[in-house]
XYZ file of C-alpha atoms in Angstrom:
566
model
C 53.783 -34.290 -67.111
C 50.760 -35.826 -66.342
C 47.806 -33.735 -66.051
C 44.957 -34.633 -64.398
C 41.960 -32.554 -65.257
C 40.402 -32.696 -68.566
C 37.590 -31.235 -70.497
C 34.729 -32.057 -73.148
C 36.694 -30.723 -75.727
C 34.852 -29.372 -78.621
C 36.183 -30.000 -82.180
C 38.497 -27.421 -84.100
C 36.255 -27.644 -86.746
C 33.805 -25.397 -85.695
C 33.447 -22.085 -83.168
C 32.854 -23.558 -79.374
C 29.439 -23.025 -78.150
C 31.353 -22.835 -74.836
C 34.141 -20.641 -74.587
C 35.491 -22.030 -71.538
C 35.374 -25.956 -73.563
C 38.221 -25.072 -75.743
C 40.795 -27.668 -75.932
C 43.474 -25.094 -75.261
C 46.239 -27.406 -75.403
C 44.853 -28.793 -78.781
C 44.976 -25.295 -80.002
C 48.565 -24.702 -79.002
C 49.543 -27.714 -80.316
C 47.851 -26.780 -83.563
C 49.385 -23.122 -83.888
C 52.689 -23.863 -83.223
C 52.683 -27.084 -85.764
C 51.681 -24.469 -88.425
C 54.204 -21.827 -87.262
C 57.486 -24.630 -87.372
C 56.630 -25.168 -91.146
C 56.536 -22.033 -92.028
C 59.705 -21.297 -90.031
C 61.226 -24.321 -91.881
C 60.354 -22.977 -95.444
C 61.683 -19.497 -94.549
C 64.712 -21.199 -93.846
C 64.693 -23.078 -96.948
C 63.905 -19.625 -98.403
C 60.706 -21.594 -100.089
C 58.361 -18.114 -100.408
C 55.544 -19.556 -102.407
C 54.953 -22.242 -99.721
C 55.519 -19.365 -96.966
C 52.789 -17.251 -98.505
C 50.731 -20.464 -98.700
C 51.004 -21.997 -95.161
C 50.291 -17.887 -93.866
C 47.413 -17.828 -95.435
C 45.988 -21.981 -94.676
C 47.082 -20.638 -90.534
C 45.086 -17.528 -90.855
C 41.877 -19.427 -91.970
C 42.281 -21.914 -89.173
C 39.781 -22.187 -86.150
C 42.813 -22.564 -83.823
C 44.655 -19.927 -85.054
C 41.639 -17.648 -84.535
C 40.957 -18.330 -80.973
C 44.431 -18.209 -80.306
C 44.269 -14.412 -81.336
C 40.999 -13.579 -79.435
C 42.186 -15.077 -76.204
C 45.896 -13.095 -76.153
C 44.059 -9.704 -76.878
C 41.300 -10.629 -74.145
C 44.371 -11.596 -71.397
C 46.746 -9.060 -71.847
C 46.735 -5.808 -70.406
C 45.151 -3.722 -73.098
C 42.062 -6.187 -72.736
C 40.028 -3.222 -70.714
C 41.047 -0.500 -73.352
C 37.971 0.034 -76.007
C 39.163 1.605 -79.281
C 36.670 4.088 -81.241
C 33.718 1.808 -80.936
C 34.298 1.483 -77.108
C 33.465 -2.292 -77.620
C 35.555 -4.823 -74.850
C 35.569 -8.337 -75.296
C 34.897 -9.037 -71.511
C 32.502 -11.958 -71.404
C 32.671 -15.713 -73.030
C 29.675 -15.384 -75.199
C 31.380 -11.999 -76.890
C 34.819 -14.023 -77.048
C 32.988 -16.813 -78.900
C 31.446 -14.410 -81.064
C 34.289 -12.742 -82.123
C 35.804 -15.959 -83.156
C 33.547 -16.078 -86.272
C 33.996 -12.079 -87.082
C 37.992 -12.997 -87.975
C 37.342 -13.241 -91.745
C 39.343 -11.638 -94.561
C 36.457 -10.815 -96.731
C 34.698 -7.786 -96.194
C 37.407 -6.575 -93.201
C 37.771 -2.611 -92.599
C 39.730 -1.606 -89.957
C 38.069 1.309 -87.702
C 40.640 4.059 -87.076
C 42.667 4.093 -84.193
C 41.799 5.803 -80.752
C 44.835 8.336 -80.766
C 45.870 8.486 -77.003
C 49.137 10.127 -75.291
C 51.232 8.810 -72.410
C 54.323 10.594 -70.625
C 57.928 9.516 -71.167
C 60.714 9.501 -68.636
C 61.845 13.028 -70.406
C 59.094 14.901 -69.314
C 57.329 14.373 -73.382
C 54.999 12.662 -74.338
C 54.308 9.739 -76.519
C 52.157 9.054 -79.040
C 49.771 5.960 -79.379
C 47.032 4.558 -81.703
C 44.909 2.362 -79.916
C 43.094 -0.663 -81.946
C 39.443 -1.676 -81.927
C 39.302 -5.384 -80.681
C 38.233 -6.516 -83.445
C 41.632 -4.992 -84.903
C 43.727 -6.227 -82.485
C 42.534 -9.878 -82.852
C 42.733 -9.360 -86.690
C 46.290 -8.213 -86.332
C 47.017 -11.158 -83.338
C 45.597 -13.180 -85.941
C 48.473 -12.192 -89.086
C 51.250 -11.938 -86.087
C 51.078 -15.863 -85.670
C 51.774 -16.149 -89.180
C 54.169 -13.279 -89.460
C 56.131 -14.436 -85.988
C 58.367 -17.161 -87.701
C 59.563 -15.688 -90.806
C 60.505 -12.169 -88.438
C 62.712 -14.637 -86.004
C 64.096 -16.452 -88.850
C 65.378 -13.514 -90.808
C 66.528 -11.400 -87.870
C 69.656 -9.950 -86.897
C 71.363 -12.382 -84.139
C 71.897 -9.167 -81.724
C 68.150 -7.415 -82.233
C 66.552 -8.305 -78.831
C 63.497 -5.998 -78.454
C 60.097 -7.685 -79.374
C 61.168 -11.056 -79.669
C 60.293 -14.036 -78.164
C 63.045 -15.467 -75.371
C 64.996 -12.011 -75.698
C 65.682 -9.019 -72.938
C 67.380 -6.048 -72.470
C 69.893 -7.889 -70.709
C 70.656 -10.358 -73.053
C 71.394 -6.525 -75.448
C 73.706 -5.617 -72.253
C 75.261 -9.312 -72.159
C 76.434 -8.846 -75.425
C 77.499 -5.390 -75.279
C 79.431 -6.318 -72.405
C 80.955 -9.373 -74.672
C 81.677 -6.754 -77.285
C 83.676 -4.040 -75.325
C 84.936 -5.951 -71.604
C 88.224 -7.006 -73.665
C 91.717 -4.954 -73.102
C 91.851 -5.067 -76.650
C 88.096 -4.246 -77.643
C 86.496 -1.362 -79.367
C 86.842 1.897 -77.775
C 84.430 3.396 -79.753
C 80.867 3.844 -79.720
C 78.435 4.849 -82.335
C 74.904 5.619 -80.213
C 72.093 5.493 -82.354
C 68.883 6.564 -82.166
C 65.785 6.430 -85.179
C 63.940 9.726 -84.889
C 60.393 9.060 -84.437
C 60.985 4.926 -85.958
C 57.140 4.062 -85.544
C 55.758 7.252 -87.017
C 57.759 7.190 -90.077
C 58.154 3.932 -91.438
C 57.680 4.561 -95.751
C 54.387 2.277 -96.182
C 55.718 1.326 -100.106
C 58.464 -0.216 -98.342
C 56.563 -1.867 -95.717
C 53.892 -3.291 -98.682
C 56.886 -4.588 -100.735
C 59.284 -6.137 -98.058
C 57.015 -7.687 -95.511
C 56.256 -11.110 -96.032
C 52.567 -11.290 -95.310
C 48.927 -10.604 -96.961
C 49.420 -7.270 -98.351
C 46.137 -6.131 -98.896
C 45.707 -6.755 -94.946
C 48.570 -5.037 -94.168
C 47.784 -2.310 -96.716
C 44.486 -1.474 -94.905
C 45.887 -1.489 -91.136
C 48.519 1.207 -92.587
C 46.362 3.536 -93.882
C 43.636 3.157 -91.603
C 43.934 6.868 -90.008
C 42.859 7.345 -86.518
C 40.922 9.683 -84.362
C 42.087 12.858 -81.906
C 39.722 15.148 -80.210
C 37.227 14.052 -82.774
C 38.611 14.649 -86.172
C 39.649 12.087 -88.245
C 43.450 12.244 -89.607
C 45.222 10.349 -92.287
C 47.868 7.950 -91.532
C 50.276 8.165 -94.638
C 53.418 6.737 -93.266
C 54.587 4.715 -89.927
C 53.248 1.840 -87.703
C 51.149 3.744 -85.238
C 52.641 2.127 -81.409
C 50.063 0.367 -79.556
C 48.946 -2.190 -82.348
C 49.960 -5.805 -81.399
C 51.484 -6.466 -84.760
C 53.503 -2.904 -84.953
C 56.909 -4.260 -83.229
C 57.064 -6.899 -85.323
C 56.582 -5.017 -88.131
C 59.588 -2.315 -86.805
C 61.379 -5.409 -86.579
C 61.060 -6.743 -89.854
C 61.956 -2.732 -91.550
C 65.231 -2.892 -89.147
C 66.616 -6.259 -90.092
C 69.639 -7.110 -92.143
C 71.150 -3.862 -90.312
C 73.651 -5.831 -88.861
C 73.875 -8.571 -91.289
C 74.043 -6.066 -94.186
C 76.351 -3.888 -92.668
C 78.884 -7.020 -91.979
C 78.714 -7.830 -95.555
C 79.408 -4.265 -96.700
C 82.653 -4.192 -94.603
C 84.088 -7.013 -95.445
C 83.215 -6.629 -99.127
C 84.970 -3.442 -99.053
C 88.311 -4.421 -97.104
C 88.264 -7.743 -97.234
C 87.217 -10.509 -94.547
C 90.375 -10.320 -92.381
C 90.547 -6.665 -92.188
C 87.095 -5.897 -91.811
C 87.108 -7.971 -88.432
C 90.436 -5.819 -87.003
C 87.838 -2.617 -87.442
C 85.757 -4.250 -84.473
C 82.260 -3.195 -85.495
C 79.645 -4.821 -83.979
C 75.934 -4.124 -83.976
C 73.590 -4.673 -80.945
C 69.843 -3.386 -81.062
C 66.791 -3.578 -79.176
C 64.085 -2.412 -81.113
C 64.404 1.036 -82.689
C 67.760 2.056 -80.276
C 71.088 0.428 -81.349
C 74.991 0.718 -80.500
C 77.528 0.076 -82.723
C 81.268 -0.005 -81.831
C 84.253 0.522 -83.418
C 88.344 0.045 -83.530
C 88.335 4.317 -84.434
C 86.362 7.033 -84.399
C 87.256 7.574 -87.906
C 85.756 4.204 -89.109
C 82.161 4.629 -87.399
C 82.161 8.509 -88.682
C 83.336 7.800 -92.626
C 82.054 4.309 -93.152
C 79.467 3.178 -90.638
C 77.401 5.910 -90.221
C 76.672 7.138 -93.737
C 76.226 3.201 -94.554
C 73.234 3.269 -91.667
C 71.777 7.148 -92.591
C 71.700 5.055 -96.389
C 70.211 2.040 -94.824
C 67.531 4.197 -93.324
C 66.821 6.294 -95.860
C 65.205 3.429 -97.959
C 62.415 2.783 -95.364
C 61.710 6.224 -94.488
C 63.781 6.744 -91.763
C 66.711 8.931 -90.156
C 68.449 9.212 -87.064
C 67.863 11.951 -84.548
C 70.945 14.413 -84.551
C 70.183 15.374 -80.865
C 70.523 11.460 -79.937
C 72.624 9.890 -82.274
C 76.817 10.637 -80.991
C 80.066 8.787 -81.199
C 81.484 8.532 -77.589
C 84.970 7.283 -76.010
C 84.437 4.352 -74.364
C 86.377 5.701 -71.290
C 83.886 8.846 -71.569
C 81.171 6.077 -70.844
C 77.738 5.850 -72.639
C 74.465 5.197 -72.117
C 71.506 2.226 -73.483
C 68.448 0.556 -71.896
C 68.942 2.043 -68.403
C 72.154 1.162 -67.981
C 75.884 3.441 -67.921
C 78.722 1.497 -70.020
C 82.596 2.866 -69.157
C 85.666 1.946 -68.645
C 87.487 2.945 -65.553
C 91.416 1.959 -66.149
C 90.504 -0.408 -68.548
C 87.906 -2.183 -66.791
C 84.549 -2.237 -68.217
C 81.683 -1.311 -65.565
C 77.938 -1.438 -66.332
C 75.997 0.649 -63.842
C 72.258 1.930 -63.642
C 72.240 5.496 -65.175
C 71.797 8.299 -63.668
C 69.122 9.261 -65.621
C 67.289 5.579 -65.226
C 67.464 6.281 -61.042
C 66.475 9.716 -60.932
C 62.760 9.010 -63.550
C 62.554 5.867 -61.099
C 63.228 8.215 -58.329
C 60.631 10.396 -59.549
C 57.673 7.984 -59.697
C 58.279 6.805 -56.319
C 58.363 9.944 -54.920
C 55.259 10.989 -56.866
C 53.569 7.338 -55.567
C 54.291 8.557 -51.836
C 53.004 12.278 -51.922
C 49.539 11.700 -53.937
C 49.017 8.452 -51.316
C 49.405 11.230 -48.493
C 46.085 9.096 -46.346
C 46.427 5.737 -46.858
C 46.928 3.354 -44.837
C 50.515 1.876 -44.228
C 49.804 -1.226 -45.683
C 48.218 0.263 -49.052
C 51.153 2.153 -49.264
C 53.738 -0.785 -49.060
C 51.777 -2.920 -51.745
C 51.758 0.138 -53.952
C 55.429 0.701 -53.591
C 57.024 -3.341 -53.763
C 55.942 -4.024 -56.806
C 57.929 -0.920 -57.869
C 61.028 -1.107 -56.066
C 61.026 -4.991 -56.642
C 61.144 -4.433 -60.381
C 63.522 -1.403 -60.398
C 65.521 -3.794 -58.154
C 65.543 -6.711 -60.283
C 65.994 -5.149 -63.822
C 69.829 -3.360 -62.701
C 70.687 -6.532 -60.877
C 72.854 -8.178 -63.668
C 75.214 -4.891 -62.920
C 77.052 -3.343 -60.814
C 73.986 -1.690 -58.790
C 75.126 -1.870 -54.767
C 76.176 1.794 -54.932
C 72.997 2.823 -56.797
C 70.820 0.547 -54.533
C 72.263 1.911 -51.290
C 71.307 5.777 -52.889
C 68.147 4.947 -54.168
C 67.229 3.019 -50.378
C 68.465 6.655 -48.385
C 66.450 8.540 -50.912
C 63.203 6.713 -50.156
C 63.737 6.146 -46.688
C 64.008 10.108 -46.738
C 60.437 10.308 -48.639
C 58.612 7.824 -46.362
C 60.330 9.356 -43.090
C 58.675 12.494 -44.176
C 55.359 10.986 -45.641
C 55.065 9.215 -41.721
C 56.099 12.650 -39.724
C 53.178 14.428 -41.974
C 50.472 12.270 -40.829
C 51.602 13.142 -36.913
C 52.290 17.002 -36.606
C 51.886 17.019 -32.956
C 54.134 13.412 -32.559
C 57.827 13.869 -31.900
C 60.178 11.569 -33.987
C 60.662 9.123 -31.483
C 56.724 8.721 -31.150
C 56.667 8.687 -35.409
C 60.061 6.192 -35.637
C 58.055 3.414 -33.295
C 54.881 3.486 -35.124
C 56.052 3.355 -38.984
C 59.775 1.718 -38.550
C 60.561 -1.399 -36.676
C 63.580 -3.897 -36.050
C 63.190 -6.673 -38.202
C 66.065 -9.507 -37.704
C 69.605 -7.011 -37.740
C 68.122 -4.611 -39.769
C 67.108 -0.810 -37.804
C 64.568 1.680 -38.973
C 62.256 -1.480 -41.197
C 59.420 0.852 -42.993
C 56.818 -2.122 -42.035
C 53.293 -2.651 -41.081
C 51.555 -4.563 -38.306
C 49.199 -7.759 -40.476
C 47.111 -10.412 -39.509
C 48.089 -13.228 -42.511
C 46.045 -15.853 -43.328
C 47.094 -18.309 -41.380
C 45.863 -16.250 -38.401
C 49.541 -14.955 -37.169
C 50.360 -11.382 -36.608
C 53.891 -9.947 -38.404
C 55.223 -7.318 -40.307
C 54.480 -6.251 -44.053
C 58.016 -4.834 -44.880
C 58.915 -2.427 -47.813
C 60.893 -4.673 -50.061
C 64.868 -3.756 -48.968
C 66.323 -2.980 -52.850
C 69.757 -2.933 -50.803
C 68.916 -6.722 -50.376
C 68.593 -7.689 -53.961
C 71.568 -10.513 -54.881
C 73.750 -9.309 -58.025
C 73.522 -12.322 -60.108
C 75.375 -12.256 -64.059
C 72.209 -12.533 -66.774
C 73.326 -15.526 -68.712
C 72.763 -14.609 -72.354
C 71.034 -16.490 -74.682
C 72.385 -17.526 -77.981
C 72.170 -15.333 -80.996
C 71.270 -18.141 -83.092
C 67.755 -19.372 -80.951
C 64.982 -19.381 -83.231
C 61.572 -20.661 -81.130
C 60.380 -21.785 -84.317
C 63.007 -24.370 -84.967
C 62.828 -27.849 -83.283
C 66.473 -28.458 -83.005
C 66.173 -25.317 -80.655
C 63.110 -26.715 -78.721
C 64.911 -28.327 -75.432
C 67.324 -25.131 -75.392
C 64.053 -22.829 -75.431
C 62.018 -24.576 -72.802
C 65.634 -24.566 -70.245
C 65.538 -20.699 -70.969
C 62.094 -20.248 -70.506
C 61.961 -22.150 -67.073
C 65.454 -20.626 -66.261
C 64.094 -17.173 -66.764
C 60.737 -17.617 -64.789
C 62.740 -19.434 -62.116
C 64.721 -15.692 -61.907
C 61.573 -13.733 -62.369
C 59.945 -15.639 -59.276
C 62.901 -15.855 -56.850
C 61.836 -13.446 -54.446
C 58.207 -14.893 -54.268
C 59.435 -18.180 -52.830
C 56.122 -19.811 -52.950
C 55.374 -18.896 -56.690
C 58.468 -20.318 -57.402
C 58.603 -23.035 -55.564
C 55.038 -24.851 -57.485
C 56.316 -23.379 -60.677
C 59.896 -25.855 -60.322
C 57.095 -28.464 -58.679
C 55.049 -28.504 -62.319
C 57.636 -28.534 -64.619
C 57.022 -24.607 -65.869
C 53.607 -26.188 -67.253
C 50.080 -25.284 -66.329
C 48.067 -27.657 -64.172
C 45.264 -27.787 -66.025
C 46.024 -27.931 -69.926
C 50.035 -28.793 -69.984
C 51.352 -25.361 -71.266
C 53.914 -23.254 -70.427
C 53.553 -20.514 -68.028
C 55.327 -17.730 -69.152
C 55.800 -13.747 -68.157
C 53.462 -13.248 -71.253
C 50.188 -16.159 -70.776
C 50.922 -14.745 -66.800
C 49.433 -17.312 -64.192
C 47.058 -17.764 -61.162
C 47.017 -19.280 -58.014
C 45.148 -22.000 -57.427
C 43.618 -23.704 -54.228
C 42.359 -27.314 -55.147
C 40.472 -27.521 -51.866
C 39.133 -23.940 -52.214
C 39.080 -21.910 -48.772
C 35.856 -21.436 -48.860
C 35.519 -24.992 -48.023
C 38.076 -25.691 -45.829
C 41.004 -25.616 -47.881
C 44.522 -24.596 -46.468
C 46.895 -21.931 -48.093
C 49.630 -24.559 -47.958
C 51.963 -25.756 -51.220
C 50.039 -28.943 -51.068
C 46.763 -27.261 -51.439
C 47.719 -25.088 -54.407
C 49.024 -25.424 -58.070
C 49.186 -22.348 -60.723
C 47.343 -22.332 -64.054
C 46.628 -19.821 -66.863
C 44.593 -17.256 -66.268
C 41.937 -18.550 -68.683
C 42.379 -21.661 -67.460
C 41.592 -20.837 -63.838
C 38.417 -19.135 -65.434
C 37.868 -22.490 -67.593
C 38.158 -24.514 -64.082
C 35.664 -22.281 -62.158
C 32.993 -21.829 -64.679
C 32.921 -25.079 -65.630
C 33.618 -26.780 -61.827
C 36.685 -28.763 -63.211
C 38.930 -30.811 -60.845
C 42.838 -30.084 -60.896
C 44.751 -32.380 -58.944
C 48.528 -32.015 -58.357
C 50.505 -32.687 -61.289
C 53.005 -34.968 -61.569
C 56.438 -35.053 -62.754
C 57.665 -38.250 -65.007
């Protein structure tokens, strides 16, 4: 790709006095140079040159503003920790740059916060000062590539490339056979982040341990008392998957081993075990129930039990496949020998629940507000179940919120009939009756509909899975990584035809500094004539960039022209 606009990039010696005259492609390039060797002498199992190329990439100025611009992008970027302090302009970004030393680093405790889960509980999480969360961004880049190159094949959750569908993929690989497993060891690590032994953790994870040593036992703060953290990776640091990650692998690898040391290579395959996990939840099936209750569990409580841990007895059961079980959302069981993967009931009726709560505390506004509140929602819930088989479920969960907005609209009108209600809220759109939609004006000056997104219209598509052996790290894997990633996007962006159609028109790459665009940088839309000015909302007129780099084009009145493809 060629890219067009360029910028007086300041040398990687030194912090920018700009932040927006970073050389962010420079950096990338930088970072992930440092990352493939230390990938490379993982794999050569070369520890003393591990530990040294961790700690050269942790002093580096690249490597540093690499950290301070992911925790300044993401989501938690407006969420202050105990000293309330938010990175949110360029001269605080490039001042933070130079704060990232080792010497003389405390972590502050975390900011102890609780969310709801889909059970009606609620969990806990220890939010990070910024200046902790870039520290820990910071130690993640250098952690990153010995994690993927010493993981499981099947672990998919927190790791770069990998999905819950690639978990279900595999799953479905493991069990669609007449002749598979039909039986299922569902496992679940009671309270995995809280409990995490911190010896363990200090002995077993390849980075700086005095570092890690001090983010463990940093304690955090609830209703104003301070409270010691002696064991677990509080969730909500940036560097706490990982580091659940790193305690949980060689589960399946180990396991393996066991087995066939114990009844030999040929026999140990005829038992069927195989091991799938996404982060702290795995699934393990087996030729009998006998095999999963007298040699695979009390192998795994064992395996545990050395880093702290234990499975939940109210979550952890061995199930008939034909009884059907359920992981990630999803309901695996065989109906007359024919595997079927369906949303669960307990996924639709939490997603059931939040739309339903979305529509009665939006009881006033307007139409419109309503529908861009609720497509983002039904789009996603959509999307994630389509690998499966999801009409049936679709078709339910479209009557059940039909029913909800029906009701919402007769609310607003209590002296309207239902003919009176039906023509104001619902329309005909194309062959389709009883459209929840609202009269726009677009852009462009036309009038038209804003529909509710139709979930019943979502296409069914098979996730291809990717393979078990990808390591992002490894340049033999680098053409198969950037297919995936543009694959994946491609999905992600079908049903916003424009978004997709300039992302296939770049290459997958930014506009501005080369890149990737990815679910994780996220992206922005771009008018090279802006509006204000004349410019048209047409493809031609538009390109998409990084978020930072849409910032870095404004404040600095950059040019982007249209990229072109070689």
């Amino acid at each position: 790709m060629k890219v067009s606009s360029r910028k007086t990039g300041s040398a990687l010696s030194h912090a920018p006095d700009d932040w927006y005259a970073v050389d962010w492609r420079r950096v990338e390039r930088n970072v992930r140079g440092m990352q493939i060797r230390i990938a490379k002498a993982t794999r050569e199992g070369k520890w003393r040159r591990v530990k040294a190329l961790q700690r050269m990439l942790t002093r580096t100025l690249s490597a540093k503003l690499h950290a301070v611009r992911r925790v300044t992008q993401n989501q938690g970027a407006r969420t202050a920790g105990v000293d309330r302090e938010l990175w949110d302009s360029p001269e605080s970004r490039r001042i933070a740059v130079d704060r990232l030393k080792r010497r003389g680093y405390r972590p502050l405790p975390l900011r102890r916060v609780f969310i709801p889960k889909a059970n009606g509980k609620e969990r806990p999480l220890g939010i990070p000062t910024m200046h902790d969360r870039a520290m820990q961004a910071l130690y993640l880049l250098a952690l990153e590539p010995v994690a993927e190159s010493t993981s499981d094949p099947n672990s998919y959750g927190f790791r770069s490339h990998r999905s819950t569908a690639d978990a279900m993929s595999q799953l479905f690989k493991s069990l669609h056979d007449k002749g598979s497993a039909s039986w299922v060891l569902e496992a679940d690590i009671k309270g995995c982040f809280d409990h995490i032994d911190h010896d363990w953790l200090e002995r077993n994870v390849p980075m700086d341990t005095a570092i890690l040593r001090k983010w463990l036992t940093a304690g955090l703060i609830y209703q104003g008392q301070l409270q010691a953290t002696e064991a677990g990776t509080p969730q909500g640091g940036i560097i706490s998957p990982t580091l659940a990650n790193v305690t949980l692998n060689g589960l399946e690898r180990e396991l393996m081993a066991h087995l066939g040391a114990k009844f030999g290579t040929a026999k140990a395959k005829k038992l069927k075990v195989h091991v799938v996990r996404y982060a702290d939840d795995f699934v393990i099936t087996g030729d009998s129930q006998e095999v999963l209750v007298n040699e695979v569990r009390p192998w795994i409580e064992n395996f545990l039990a050395v880093r702290g841990l234990q499975l939940s007895e109210e979550k952890t059961r061995i199930t008939h496949i034909d009884q059907g079980f359920d992981f990630l959302g999803w309901n695996f069981r065989k109906y007359s020998e024919k595997l079927l993967i369906k949303p669960s009931k307990k996924n639709a009726q939490a997603f059931y629940r939040k739309v339903a709560e979305t529509i009665s505390g939006n009881k006033t506004v307007k139409q419109e507000d309503l529908i861009r509140l609720l497509n983002p929602m039904l789009r996603g819930w959509a999307q994630y179940h389509s690998p499966v088989v999801a009409k049936q479920a679709y078709s339910r969960m479209e009557y059940l919120v039909f029913r909800r907005l029906w009701w919402w609209s007769k609310r607003r009108h209590p002296q309207k009939n239902a003919s009176w209600v039906k023509t104001k809220y619902f329309h005909s759109v194309r062959n389709r009756q009883w459209v929840f939609a609202a009269p726009v004006v677009w852009k462009d000056g036309d009038k038209g509909l804003f529909e509710l997104y139709q979930i019943s219209g979502t296409v069914i598509k098979r996730h291809t899975k990717l393979k078990g052996d990808f390591n992002p790290f490894d340049p033999k894997w680098e053409q198969y990584g950037e297919k995936l990633r543009q694959d994946r996007m491609w999905e992600s962006m079908r049903y916003r035809k424009q978004w997709a159609t300039l992302y296939m028109s770049q290459g997958g790459l930014c506009a501005h500094c080369g890149t990737g665009l990815t679910d994780e940088t996220g992206w922005h839309d771009h008018h090279l004539e802006y509006r204000m000015h004349g410019g048209k909302d047409t493809l031609s007129n538009r390109v998409l960039l990084h978020p930072h780099c849409h910032q870095q084009v404004h404040a600095g009145k950059l040019v982007v022209t249209k990229p072109v493809l070689y």
